[in-house]
Amino acid sequence: MPDELPLHEDALPRQRLRAGLRVGFALGSASFLLAVSFGAITQSQGWAVAGAVLCSMAVFSASAQFALVSALGTGGGVASAVVAAALVNARFLPMGVAVSGALRGGRLRRAAEAQAVVDGSWAAAHLGGGRFDRRVLFAASAVQWVLWVAGTALGAVLAPSPHLLTSLGLDVVAPAMFMFLLLDAPGAGRLYWTTALLGGAMAAGLSFFLPAGPALIGAACASLAALTRPLPQSEHRGGPRRRHTSDQPGTEPTQ
């Protein structure tokens, strides 16, 4: 993430909100191009423009939506398509549990706030030690949602050829986005890189025997490597605070 992103809870609320908007715009720019591809594919399958846009508004998940159109495009029924999309989105269950401590209010409000949990925003909002910045999470997701819906509408209206999208390289936008998220980990230790490389190797190996979706789900087992080492004592207390260029006098934490 940019150097000015406040990764601590002592930053001013307005700073954290602006940081979330910047992150959301960076991630949403890539998602916008991917959404154009989704909108175009729905038109090649005979979807109504309104149906494609409503799907993006409600689902707001590239992986689930592409699984949905893929299942329908290969002759599967609506039930099988919904199951495929639900399985792909199952990753949000542990992500939601992890971020639950940052949510507020009663059950309905917390359920509504949990809708902001998407991959890029979740990673950007992580403060370390199991803590999340709710302002970064909400701001980043809000920007991405707008760009995702707008990209879907543009792709559905213009309906560019899927072959054109492939020739422009839009089919690699999502992998590139996650690669940047992976590489943007200042101070990451050996365990981080071991887990990341193990997950990549497992995904590549499983892809020879399984479709892409199950291969990625199987690769998630690499995260179990994190259980082999207990958290350092400093992380149990919230972890060391990293100083950023946006720190202002008076926002330093008290010791």
CSV table of C-alpha atoms in Angstrom, one decimal:
chain,number,residue,atom,x,y,z
A,1,MET,CA,0.0,0.0,0.0
A,2,PRO,CA,1.1,3.6,-0.3
A,3,ASP,CA,3.6,4.8,2.3
A,4,GLU,CA,1.0,7.3,3.6
A,5,LEU,CA,-1.5,4.6,4.5
A,6,PRO,CA,-2.0,4.7,8.3
A,7,LEU,CA,-1.6,1.2,9.7
A,8,HIS,CA,-2.3,2.1,13.2
A,9,GLU,CA,-5.4,3.1,15.2
A,10,ASP,CA,-3.9,6.4,16.5
A,11,ALA,CA,-4.0,8.1,13.1
A,12,LEU,CA,-6.7,10.8,12.8
A,13,PRO,CA,-10.1,9.4,11.5
A,14,ARG,CA,-10.0,11.7,8.5
A,15,GLN,CA,-6.5,10.5,7.6
A,16,ARG,CA,-7.7,6.9,7.8
A,17,LEU,CA,-10.8,7.6,5.7
A,18,ARG,CA,-8.7,9.3,3.0
A,19,ALA,CA,-6.3,6.4,3.0
A,20,GLY,CA,-9.1,4.0,2.5
A,21,LEU,CA,-10.4,6.0,-0.4
A,22,ARG,CA,-7.0,6.0,-2.1
A,23,VAL,CA,-6.6,2.2,-1.6
A,24,GLY,CA,-10.2,1.7,-2.9
A,25,PHE,CA,-9.5,3.7,-6.0
A,26,ALA,CA,-6.2,1.8,-6.8
A,27,LEU,CA,-7.9,-1.6,-6.4
A,28,GLY,CA,-11.2,-0.4,-8.0
A,29,SER,CA,-9.4,0.8,-11.1
A,30,ALA,CA,-8.3,-2.8,-11.8
A,31,SER,CA,-11.7,-4.1,-10.8
A,32,PHE,CA,-13.3,-1.7,-13.2
A,33,LEU,CA,-11.6,-3.3,-16.2
A,34,LEU,CA,-12.5,-6.8,-14.9
A,35,ALA,CA,-16.1,-5.7,-14.5
A,36,VAL,CA,-16.2,-4.5,-18.1
A,37,SER,CA,-15.2,-8.1,-19.0
A,38,PHE,CA,-18.0,-9.5,-16.8
A,39,GLY,CA,-20.6,-7.2,-18.4
A,40,ALA,CA,-19.5,-8.2,-21.9
A,41,ILE,CA,-19.6,-11.9,-21.1
A,42,THR,CA,-23.1,-11.6,-19.7
A,43,GLN,CA,-24.3,-10.1,-23.0
A,44,SER,CA,-22.7,-12.9,-25.0
A,45,GLN,CA,-24.9,-15.3,-22.9
A,46,GLY,CA,-28.1,-13.3,-23.5
A,47,TRP,CA,-28.4,-11.5,-20.2
A,48,ALA,CA,-30.4,-8.3,-19.9
A,49,VAL,CA,-28.3,-5.2,-19.2
A,50,ALA,CA,-30.3,-4.6,-16.0
A,51,GLY,CA,-29.7,-8.2,-14.9
A,52,ALA,CA,-25.9,-7.9,-15.2
A,53,VAL,CA,-25.9,-4.6,-13.3
A,54,LEU,CA,-28.1,-5.9,-10.5
A,55,CYS,CA,-26.0,-8.9,-10.2
A,56,SER,CA,-22.9,-6.8,-9.6
A,57,MET,CA,-24.7,-4.5,-7.2
A,58,ALA,CA,-25.9,-7.5,-5.1
A,59,VAL,CA,-23.1,-10.0,-5.3
A,60,PHE,CA,-20.1,-7.6,-5.6
A,61,SER,CA,-17.6,-10.5,-6.1
A,62,ALA,CA,-15.6,-11.0,-9.3
A,63,SER,CA,-14.8,-14.6,-8.5
A,64,ALA,CA,-18.4,-15.6,-7.6
A,65,GLN,CA,-19.9,-13.7,-10.6
A,66,PHE,CA,-17.5,-15.3,-13.1
A,67,ALA,CA,-18.3,-18.7,-11.5
A,68,LEU,CA,-21.9,-17.9,-12.0
A,69,VAL,CA,-21.7,-17.0,-15.7
A,70,SER,CA,-19.3,-19.9,-16.3
A,71,ALA,CA,-21.7,-22.4,-14.8
A,72,LEU,CA,-24.6,-21.0,-16.8
A,73,GLY,CA,-22.6,-20.8,-19.9
A,74,THR,CA,-21.7,-24.4,-19.9
A,75,GLY,CA,-25.3,-25.5,-19.6
A,76,GLY,CA,-25.7,-25.8,-15.9
A,77,GLY,CA,-28.9,-24.9,-14.2
A,78,VAL,CA,-29.5,-21.9,-11.9
A,79,ALA,CA,-29.2,-24.1,-8.8
A,80,SER,CA,-25.7,-25.4,-9.8
A,81,ALA,CA,-24.6,-21.9,-10.8
A,82,VAL,CA,-25.7,-20.5,-7.4
A,83,VAL,CA,-23.9,-23.3,-5.6
A,84,ALA,CA,-20.7,-22.7,-7.5
A,85,ALA,CA,-20.8,-19.0,-6.7
A,86,ALA,CA,-21.5,-19.7,-3.0
A,87,LEU,CA,-18.6,-22.1,-2.8
A,88,VAL,CA,-16.3,-19.6,-4.3
A,89,ASN,CA,-17.5,-17.0,-1.8
A,90,ALA,CA,-17.1,-19.3,1.2
A,91,ARG,CA,-13.7,-17.7,1.8
A,92,PHE,CA,-15.6,-14.7,3.2
A,93,LEU,CA,-16.7,-16.7,6.3
A,94,PRO,CA,-13.3,-16.9,8.0
A,95,MET,CA,-12.5,-13.3,6.7
A,96,GLY,CA,-15.7,-12.1,8.3
A,97,VAL,CA,-14.9,-13.8,11.6
A,98,ALA,CA,-11.5,-12.2,11.6
A,99,VAL,CA,-12.9,-8.7,11.1
A,100,SER,CA,-15.8,-9.1,13.5
A,101,GLY,CA,-14.0,-7.3,16.3
A,102,ALA,CA,-14.0,-4.1,14.2
A,103,LEU,CA,-17.7,-4.1,13.6
A,104,ARG,CA,-20.2,-2.3,15.8
A,105,GLY,CA,-23.8,-2.3,16.8
A,106,GLY,CA,-26.4,-5.1,17.0
A,107,ARG,CA,-26.8,-8.1,14.7
A,108,LEU,CA,-28.4,-6.3,11.8
A,109,ARG,CA,-25.9,-3.5,11.8
A,110,ARG,CA,-23.0,-5.8,12.1
A,111,ALA,CA,-24.4,-8.0,9.3
A,112,ALA,CA,-24.7,-4.8,7.1
A,113,GLU,CA,-21.2,-3.7,7.9
A,114,ALA,CA,-19.8,-7.1,7.1
A,115,GLN,CA,-20.9,-6.6,3.5
A,116,ALA,CA,-17.8,-4.4,3.2
A,117,VAL,CA,-15.5,-7.4,3.6
A,118,VAL,CA,-14.0,-8.0,0.2
A,119,ASP,CA,-10.5,-9.3,-0.6
A,120,GLY,CA,-8.6,-6.1,-1.3
A,121,SER,CA,-10.3,-4.0,1.4
A,122,TRP,CA,-9.9,-6.7,4.0
A,123,ALA,CA,-6.1,-6.9,3.3
A,124,ALA,CA,-5.7,-3.1,3.3
A,125,ALA,CA,-7.5,-2.7,6.5
A,126,HIS,CA,-5.5,-5.2,8.5
A,127,LEU,CA,-3.5,-3.5,11.2
A,128,GLY,CA,-1.7,-6.6,12.4
A,129,GLY,CA,-2.3,-8.7,15.5
A,130,GLY,CA,-5.8,-9.6,14.4
A,131,ARG,CA,-7.0,-5.9,14.3
A,132,PHE,CA,-8.7,-4.1,11.4
A,133,ASP,CA,-9.3,-0.4,10.6
A,134,ARG,CA,-13.0,-0.1,10.0
A,135,ARG,CA,-12.7,3.3,8.2
A,136,VAL,CA,-10.2,2.0,5.7
A,137,LEU,CA,-12.4,-1.1,5.2
A,138,PHE,CA,-15.6,0.8,4.5
A,139,ALA,CA,-14.0,3.5,2.4
A,140,ALA,CA,-12.0,1.2,0.2
A,141,SER,CA,-15.0,-1.1,-0.4
A,142,ALA,CA,-17.4,1.8,-1.2
A,143,VAL,CA,-15.1,3.1,-4.0
A,144,GLN,CA,-14.6,-0.5,-5.4
A,145,TRP,CA,-18.3,-1.1,-5.4
A,146,VAL,CA,-19.1,2.0,-7.4
A,147,LEU,CA,-16.3,1.2,-9.9
A,148,TRP,CA,-17.4,-2.4,-10.1
A,149,VAL,CA,-21.0,-1.6,-10.9
A,150,ALA,CA,-20.0,1.1,-13.3
A,151,GLY,CA,-17.6,-1.2,-15.2
A,152,THR,CA,-20.3,-3.9,-15.4
A,153,ALA,CA,-22.8,-1.4,-16.9
A,154,LEU,CA,-20.2,-0.2,-19.4
A,155,GLY,CA,-19.4,-3.7,-20.5
A,156,ALA,CA,-23.0,-4.7,-20.7
A,157,VAL,CA,-23.9,-1.7,-22.8
A,158,LEU,CA,-20.9,-1.7,-25.2
A,159,ALA,CA,-20.7,-5.5,-25.2
A,160,PRO,CA,-17.1,-5.7,-26.5
A,161,SER,CA,-16.1,-9.1,-27.9
A,162,PRO,CA,-14.6,-11.5,-25.3
A,163,HIS,CA,-11.7,-12.1,-27.8
A,164,LEU,CA,-11.0,-8.4,-27.7
A,165,LEU,CA,-10.9,-8.4,-24.0
A,166,THR,CA,-8.4,-11.3,-24.0
A,167,SER,CA,-6.2,-9.6,-26.6
A,168,LEU,CA,-6.1,-6.4,-24.4
A,169,GLY,CA,-5.0,-8.5,-21.5
A,170,LEU,CA,-8.0,-7.9,-19.3
A,171,ASP,CA,-8.2,-11.5,-18.4
A,172,VAL,CA,-5.1,-11.1,-16.3
A,173,VAL,CA,-6.2,-8.0,-14.4
A,174,ALA,CA,-7.4,-10.0,-11.4
A,175,PRO,CA,-4.3,-12.2,-11.0
A,176,ALA,CA,-2.1,-9.0,-11.4
A,177,MET,CA,-4.1,-7.2,-8.7
A,178,PHE,CA,-3.6,-10.0,-6.2
A,179,MET,CA,0.1,-10.3,-7.1
A,180,PHE,CA,0.5,-6.6,-6.2
A,181,LEU,CA,-1.3,-7.2,-2.9
A,182,LEU,CA,1.1,-10.1,-2.3
A,183,LEU,CA,4.2,-8.1,-3.1
A,184,ASP,CA,3.1,-5.1,-1.1
A,185,ALA,CA,4.1,-6.5,2.3
A,186,PRO,CA,6.8,-4.3,3.9
A,187,GLY,CA,8.5,-6.1,6.7
A,188,ALA,CA,7.0,-9.4,5.9
A,189,GLY,CA,8.9,-12.3,7.5
A,190,ARG,CA,10.0,-15.7,6.4
A,191,LEU,CA,6.7,-17.3,7.4
A,192,TYR,CA,4.7,-14.9,5.2
A,193,TRP,CA,6.7,-15.7,2.1
A,194,THR,CA,6.9,-19.4,2.9
A,195,THR,CA,3.1,-19.5,3.1
A,196,ALA,CA,2.6,-17.4,-0.1
A,197,LEU,CA,5.0,-19.5,-2.1
A,198,LEU,CA,3.6,-22.8,-0.8
A,199,GLY,CA,0.1,-21.6,-1.7
A,200,GLY,CA,1.2,-20.7,-5.3
A,201,ALA,CA,3.0,-24.0,-5.7
A,202,MET,CA,-0.1,-26.0,-4.5
A,203,ALA,CA,-2.4,-24.0,-6.8
A,204,ALA,CA,-0.1,-24.6,-9.8
A,205,GLY,CA,0.2,-28.4,-9.0
A,206,LEU,CA,-3.5,-28.9,-8.4
A,207,SER,CA,-4.5,-27.1,-11.6
A,208,PHE,CA,-3.2,-30.1,-13.5
A,209,PHE,CA,-5.8,-32.3,-12.0
A,210,LEU,CA,-8.6,-30.0,-10.9
A,211,PRO,CA,-10.5,-27.0,-12.3
A,212,ALA,CA,-9.2,-23.5,-11.2
A,213,GLY,CA,-11.8,-23.0,-8.4
A,214,PRO,CA,-11.1,-26.2,-6.5
A,215,ALA,CA,-7.4,-25.8,-7.1
A,216,LEU,CA,-7.4,-22.4,-5.4
A,217,ILE,CA,-9.5,-23.7,-2.5
A,218,GLY,CA,-7.0,-26.6,-2.0
A,219,ALA,CA,-4.1,-24.1,-2.1
A,220,ALA,CA,-5.7,-22.3,0.8
A,221,CYS,CA,-4.5,-25.2,3.0
A,222,ALA,CA,-1.1,-23.5,2.7
A,223,SER,CA,-2.3,-21.0,5.3
A,224,LEU,CA,-2.1,-23.8,7.9
A,225,ALA,CA,1.7,-23.3,7.9
A,226,ALA,CA,1.0,-20.2,10.0
A,227,LEU,CA,0.0,-22.5,12.8
A,228,THR,CA,3.4,-24.0,13.1
A,229,ARG,CA,4.7,-20.9,14.9
A,230,PRO,CA,3.1,-19.0,17.8
A,231,LEU,CA,2.7,-15.3,17.6
A,232,PRO,CA,5.6,-13.2,19.1
A,233,GLN,CA,4.8,-11.7,22.5
A,234,SER,CA,4.8,-8.2,20.9
A,235,GLU,CA,2.0,-9.2,18.4
A,236,HIS,CA,-0.1,-10.4,21.3
A,237,ARG,CA,0.0,-6.9,22.6
A,238,GLY,CA,-0.9,-5.4,19.3
A,239,GLY,CA,2.4,-5.5,17.6
A,240,PRO,CA,5.0,-2.8,17.0
A,241,ARG,CA,3.7,0.4,15.5
A,242,ARG,CA,5.1,1.4,12.1
A,243,ARG,CA,5.6,5.1,11.5
A,244,HIS,CA,4.4,6.6,8.3
A,245,THR,CA,4.8,10.0,6.6
A,246,SER,CA,1.2,10.9,7.5
A,247,ASP,CA,1.8,10.7,11.2
A,248,GLN,CA,0.9,14.0,12.8
A,249,PRO,CA,2.2,15.5,16.1
A,250,GLY,CA,-0.1,14.4,18.9
A,251,THR,CA,-1.2,11.2,17.3
A,252,GLU,CA,1.7,9.1,18.7
A,253,PRO,CA,0.4,6.3,21.0
A,254,THR,CA,1.0,6.6,24.7
A,255,GLN,CA,3.3,4.0,26.1
